mmCIF file of C-alpha atoms in Angstrom:
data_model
loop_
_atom_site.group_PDB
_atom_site.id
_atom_site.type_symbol
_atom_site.label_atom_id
_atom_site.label_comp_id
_atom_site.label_asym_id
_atom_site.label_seq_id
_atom_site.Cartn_x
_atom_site.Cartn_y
_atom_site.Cartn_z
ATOM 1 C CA UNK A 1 148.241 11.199 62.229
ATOM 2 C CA UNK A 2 148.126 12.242 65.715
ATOM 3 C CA UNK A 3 144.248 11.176 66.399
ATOM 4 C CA UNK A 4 142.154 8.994 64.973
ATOM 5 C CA UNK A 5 140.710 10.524 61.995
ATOM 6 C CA UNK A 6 136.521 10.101 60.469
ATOM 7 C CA UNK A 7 135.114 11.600 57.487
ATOM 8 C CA UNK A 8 132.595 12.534 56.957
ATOM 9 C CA UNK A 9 131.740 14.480 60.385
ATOM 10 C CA UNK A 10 127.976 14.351 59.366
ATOM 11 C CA UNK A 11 126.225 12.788 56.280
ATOM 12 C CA UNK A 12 122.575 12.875 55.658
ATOM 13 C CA UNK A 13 120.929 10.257 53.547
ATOM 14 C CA UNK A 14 117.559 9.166 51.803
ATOM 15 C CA UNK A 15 116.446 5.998 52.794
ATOM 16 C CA UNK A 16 117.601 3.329 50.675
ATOM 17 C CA UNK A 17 120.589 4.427 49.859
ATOM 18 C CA UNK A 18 123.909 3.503 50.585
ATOM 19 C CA UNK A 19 126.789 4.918 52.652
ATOM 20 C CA UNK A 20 130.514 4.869 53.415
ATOM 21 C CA UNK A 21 132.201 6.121 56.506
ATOM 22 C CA UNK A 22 135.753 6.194 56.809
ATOM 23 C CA UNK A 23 138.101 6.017 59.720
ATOM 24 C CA UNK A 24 142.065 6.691 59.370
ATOM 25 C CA UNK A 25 143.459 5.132 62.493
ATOM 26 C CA UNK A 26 146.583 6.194 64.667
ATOM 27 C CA UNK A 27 149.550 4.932 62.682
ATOM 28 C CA UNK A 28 151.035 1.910 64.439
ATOM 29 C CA UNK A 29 147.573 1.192 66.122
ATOM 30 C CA UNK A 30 147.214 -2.601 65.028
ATOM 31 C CA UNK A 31 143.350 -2.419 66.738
ATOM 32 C CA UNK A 32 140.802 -0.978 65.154
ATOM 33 C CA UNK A 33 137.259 -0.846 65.963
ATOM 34 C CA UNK A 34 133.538 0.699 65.299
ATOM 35 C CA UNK A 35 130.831 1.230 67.654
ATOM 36 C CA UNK A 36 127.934 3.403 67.125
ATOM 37 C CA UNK A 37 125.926 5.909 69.440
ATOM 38 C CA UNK A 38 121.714 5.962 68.915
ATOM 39 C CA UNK A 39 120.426 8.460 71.187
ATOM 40 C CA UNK A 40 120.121 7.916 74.558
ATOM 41 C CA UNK A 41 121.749 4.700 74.132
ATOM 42 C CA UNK A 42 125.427 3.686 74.967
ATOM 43 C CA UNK A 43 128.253 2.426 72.826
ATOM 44 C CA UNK A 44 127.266 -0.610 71.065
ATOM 45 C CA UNK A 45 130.102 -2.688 69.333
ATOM 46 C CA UNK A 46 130.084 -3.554 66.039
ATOM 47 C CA UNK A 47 133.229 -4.894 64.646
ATOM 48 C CA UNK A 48 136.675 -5.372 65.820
ATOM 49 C CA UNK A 49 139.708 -5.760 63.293
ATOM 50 C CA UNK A 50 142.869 -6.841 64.773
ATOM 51 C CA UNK A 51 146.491 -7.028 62.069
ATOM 52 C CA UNK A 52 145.429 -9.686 59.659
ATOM 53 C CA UNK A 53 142.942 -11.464 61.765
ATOM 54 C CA UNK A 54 139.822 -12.063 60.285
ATOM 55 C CA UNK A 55 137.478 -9.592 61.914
ATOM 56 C CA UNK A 56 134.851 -10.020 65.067
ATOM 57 C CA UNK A 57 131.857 -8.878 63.207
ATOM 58 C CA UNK A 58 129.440 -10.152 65.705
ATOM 59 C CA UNK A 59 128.231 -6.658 66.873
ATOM 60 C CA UNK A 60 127.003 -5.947 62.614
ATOM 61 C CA UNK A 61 122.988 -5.603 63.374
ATOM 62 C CA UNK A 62 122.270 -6.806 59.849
ATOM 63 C CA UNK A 63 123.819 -7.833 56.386
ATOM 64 C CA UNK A 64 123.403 -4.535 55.386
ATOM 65 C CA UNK A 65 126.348 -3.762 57.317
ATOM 66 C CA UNK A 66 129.694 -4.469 56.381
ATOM 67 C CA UNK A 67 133.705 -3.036 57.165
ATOM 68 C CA UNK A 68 136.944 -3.672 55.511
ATOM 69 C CA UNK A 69 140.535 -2.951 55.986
ATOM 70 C CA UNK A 70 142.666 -1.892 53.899
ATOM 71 C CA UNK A 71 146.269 -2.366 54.905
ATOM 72 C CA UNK A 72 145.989 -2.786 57.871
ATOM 73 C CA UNK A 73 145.430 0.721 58.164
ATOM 74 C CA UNK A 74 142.200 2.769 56.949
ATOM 75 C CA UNK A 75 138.918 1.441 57.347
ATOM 76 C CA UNK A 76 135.793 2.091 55.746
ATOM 77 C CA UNK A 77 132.381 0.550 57.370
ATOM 78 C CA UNK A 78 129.609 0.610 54.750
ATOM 79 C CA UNK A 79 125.543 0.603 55.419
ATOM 80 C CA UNK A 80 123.387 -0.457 51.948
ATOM 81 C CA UNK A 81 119.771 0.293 52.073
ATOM 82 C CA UNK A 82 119.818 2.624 54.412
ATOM 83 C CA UNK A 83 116.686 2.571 57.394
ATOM 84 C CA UNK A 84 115.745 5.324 59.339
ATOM 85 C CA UNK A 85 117.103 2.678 63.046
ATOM 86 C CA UNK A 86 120.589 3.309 60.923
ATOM 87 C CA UNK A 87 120.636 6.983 62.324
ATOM 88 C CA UNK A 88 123.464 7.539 64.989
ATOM 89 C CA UNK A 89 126.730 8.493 65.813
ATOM 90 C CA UNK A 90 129.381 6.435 64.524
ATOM 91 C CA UNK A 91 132.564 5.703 66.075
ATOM 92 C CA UNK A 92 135.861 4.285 65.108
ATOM 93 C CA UNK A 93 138.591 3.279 67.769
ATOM 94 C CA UNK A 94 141.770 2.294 68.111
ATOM 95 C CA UNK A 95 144.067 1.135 69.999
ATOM 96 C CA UNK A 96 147.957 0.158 70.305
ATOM 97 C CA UNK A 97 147.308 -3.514 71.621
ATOM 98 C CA UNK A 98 143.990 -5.500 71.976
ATOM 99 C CA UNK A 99 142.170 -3.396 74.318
ATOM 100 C CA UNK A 100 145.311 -3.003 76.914
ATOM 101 C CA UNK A 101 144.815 -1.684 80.133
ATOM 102 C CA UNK A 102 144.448 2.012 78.760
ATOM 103 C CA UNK A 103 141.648 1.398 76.087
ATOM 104 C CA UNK A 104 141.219 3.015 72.995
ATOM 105 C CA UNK A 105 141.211 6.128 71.091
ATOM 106 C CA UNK A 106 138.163 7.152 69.759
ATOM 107 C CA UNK A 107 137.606 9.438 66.789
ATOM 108 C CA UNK A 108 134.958 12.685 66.904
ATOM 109 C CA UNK A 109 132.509 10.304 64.763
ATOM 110 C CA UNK A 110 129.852 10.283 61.903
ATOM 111 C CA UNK A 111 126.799 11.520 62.710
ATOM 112 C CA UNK A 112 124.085 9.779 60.200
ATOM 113 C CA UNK A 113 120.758 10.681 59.593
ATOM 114 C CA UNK A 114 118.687 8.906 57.285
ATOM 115 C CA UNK A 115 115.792 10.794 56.302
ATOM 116 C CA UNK B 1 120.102 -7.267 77.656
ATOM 117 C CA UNK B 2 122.000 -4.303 79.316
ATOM 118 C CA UNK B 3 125.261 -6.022 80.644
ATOM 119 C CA UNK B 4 126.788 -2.837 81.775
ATOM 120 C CA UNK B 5 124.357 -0.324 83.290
ATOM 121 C CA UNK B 6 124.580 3.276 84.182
ATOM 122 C CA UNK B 7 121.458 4.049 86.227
ATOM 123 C CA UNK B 8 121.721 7.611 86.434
ATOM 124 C CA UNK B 9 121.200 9.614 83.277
ATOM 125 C CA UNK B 10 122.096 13.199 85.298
ATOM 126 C CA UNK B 11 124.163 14.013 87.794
ATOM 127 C CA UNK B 12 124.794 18.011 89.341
ATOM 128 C CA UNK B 13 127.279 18.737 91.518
ATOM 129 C CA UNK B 14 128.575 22.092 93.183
ATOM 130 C CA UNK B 15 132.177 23.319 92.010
ATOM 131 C CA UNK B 16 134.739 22.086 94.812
ATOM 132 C CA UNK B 17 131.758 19.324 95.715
ATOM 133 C CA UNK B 18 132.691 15.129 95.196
ATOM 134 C CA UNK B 19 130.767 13.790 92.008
ATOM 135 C CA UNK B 20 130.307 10.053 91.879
ATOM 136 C CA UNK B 21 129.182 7.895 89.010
ATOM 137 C CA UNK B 22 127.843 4.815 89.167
ATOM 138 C CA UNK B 23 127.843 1.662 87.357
ATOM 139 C CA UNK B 24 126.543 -2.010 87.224
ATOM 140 C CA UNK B 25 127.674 -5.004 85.346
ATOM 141 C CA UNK B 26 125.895 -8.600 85.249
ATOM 142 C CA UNK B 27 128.738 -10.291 83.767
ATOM 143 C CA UNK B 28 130.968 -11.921 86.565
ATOM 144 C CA UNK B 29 133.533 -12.599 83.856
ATOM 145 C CA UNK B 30 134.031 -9.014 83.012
ATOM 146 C CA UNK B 31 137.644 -8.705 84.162
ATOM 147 C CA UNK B 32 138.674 -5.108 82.951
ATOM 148 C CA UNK B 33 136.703 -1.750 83.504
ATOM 149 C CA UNK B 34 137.250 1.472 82.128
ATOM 150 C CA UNK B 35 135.977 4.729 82.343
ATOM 151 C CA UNK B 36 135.051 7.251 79.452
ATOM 152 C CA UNK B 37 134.558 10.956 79.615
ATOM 153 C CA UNK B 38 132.639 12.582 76.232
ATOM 154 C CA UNK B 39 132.535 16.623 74.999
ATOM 155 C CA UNK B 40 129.553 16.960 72.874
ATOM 156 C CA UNK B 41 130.719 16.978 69.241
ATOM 157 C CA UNK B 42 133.825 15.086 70.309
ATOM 158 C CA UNK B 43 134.462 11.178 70.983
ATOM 159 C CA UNK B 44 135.150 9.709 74.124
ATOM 160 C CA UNK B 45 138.320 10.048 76.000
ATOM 161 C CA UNK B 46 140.017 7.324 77.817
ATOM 162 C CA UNK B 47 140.103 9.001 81.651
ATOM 163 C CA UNK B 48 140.801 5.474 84.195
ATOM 164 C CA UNK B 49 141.034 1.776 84.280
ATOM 165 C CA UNK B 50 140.724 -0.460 87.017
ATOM 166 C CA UNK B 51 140.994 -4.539 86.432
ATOM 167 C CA UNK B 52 139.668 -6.909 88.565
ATOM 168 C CA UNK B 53 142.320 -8.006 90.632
ATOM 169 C CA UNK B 54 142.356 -4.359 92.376
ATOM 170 C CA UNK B 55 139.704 -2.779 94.410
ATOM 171 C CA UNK B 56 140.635 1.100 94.025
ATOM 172 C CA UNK B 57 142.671 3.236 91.151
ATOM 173 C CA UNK B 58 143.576 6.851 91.493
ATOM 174 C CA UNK B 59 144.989 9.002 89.067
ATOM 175 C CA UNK B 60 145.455 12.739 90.508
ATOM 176 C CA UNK B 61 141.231 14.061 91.556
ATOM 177 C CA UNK B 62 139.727 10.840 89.718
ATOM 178 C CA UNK B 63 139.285 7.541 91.255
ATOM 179 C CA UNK B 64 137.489 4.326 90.328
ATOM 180 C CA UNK B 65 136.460 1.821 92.905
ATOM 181 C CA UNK B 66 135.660 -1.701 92.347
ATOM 182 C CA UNK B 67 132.807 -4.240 94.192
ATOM 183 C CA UNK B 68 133.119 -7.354 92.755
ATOM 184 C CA UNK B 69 130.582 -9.125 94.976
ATOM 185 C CA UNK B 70 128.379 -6.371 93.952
ATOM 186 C CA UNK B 71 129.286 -6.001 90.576
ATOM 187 C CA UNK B 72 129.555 -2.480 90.702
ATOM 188 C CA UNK B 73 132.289 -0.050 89.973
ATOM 189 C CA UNK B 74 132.099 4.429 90.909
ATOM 190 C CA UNK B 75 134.170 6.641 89.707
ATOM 191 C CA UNK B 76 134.628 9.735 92.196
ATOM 192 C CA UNK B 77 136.018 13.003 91.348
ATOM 193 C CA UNK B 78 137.433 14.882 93.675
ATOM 194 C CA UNK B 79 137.106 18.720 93.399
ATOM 195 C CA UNK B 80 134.831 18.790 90.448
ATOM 196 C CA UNK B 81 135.621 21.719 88.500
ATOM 197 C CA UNK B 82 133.387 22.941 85.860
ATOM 198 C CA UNK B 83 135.569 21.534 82.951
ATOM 199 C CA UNK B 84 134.611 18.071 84.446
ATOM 200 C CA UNK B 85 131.008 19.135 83.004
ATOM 201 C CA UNK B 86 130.730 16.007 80.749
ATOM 202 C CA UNK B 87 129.031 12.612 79.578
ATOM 203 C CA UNK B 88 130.716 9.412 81.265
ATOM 204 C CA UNK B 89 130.637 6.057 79.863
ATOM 205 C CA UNK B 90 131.848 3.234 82.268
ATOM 206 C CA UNK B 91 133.187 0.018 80.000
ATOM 207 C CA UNK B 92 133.549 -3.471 80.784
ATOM 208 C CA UNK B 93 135.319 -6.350 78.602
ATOM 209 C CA UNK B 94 136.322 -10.032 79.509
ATOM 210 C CA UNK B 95 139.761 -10.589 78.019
ATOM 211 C CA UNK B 96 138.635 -13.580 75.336
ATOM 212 C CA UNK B 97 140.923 -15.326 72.325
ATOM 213 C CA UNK B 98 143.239 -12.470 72.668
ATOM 214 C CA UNK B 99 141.215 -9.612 72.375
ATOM 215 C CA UNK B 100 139.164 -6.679 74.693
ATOM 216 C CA UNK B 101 136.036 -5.935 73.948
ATOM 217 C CA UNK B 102 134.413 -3.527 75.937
ATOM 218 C CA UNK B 103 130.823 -3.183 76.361
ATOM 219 C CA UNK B 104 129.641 0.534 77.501
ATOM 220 C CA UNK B 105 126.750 1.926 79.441
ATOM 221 C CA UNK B 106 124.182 4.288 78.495
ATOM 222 C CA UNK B 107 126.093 7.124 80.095
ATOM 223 C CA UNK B 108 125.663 9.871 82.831
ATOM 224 C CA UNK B 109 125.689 13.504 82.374
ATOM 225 C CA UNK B 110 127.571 15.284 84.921
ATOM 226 C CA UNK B 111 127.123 19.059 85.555
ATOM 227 C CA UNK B 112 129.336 20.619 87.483
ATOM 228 C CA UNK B 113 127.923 23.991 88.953
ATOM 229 C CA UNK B 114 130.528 27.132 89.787
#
């Protein structure tokens, strides 16, 4: 596709439960990543895939946290037991090389709210 | 620990005015910087990059300026127009085993006034 692609836009959840957010990066992009927004904080990194690498998962803030990709392509990052701290904006990136010199492309996000 | 801080959460500026954003970093082996601009509703977009063996990048009104002894980077825009009426994220990453990962500041709000 022509952007990097999330779904859903917004999900609301009950505590407890589980969720999947997806990301459908820019085809070719061998980089993908996922950070997430709390308010009024910045970007915090959670995991970095990169080809067939095994993934840099030291940004997950639990073991309820976990991502795979399929592929090479698609992600999907999944949160069980959902907590109320889960709420935020969640980001997927990616990006051509590791990083480069021209970053990454980010997605619009998934905005969570566990109620 | 805040590696990469952006101390001011506002910023308003007049139409045709300079805006300049500032950031810290504690790291001395960040060695690539990058700078963000966010819509509301929409994610960031890439806007300038500056790595550490430069001092100053310009790309048309924006430019980032680097302080390494200071470990401090601005970005300056120059005229603001009120489409520059955004949230900016500076980013900073140490290349390690092959791979960039940038850690971002909190963010600062710029307003730009007609």
């Amino acid at each position: 596709g022509a952007g990097v692609s999330q779904s859903p836009s917004n999900k609301v959840t009950e505590k407890g439960k589980d969720v999947e957010l997806r990301c459908d990066p820019i085809s070719g992009h061998t980089a993908l990543y996922w950070y997430r927004q709390s308010l009024g904080q910045g970007l915090e990194f959670l995991i970095y895939f990169q080809g067939n690498s095994a993934p840099d998962k030291s940004g997950l803030p639990s073991d309820r946290f976990s991502a795979e990709r399929t592929g090479g392509s698609v992600s999907t990052l999944t949160i069980q037991r959902t907590q109320q701290e889960d709420s935020a904006v969640y980001l997927c990136a990616s990006s051509h090389t590791q990083g480069a010199d021209y970053g990454y492309t980010f997605g619009s996000g998934t905005r969570l709210t566990v109620v | 620990d805040q590696q990469v801080k952006q101390n001011s959460p506002s910023l308003s500026v007049q139409e045709g005015r300079i805006s300049i954003l500032n950031c810290d970093y504690t790291n001395s082996m960040f060695d690539y910087f990058l700078w963000y601009k966010k819509y509301p509703a929409e994610g960031p977009t890439f806007l300038i990059s500056i790595s550490s063996i430069k001092d100053k990048n310009e790309d048309g009104r924006f430019t980032v300026f680097l302080n390494k002894s200071a470990k401090h980077l601005s970005l300056h825009i120059v005229p603001s127009q009120p489409g520059d009426s955004a949230v900016y994220f500076c980013a900073a990453s140490r290349y390690n085993s092959g791979t960039y990962k940038y850690i971002f500041g909190t963010g600062t709000r710029l307003k730009v006034l007609a």
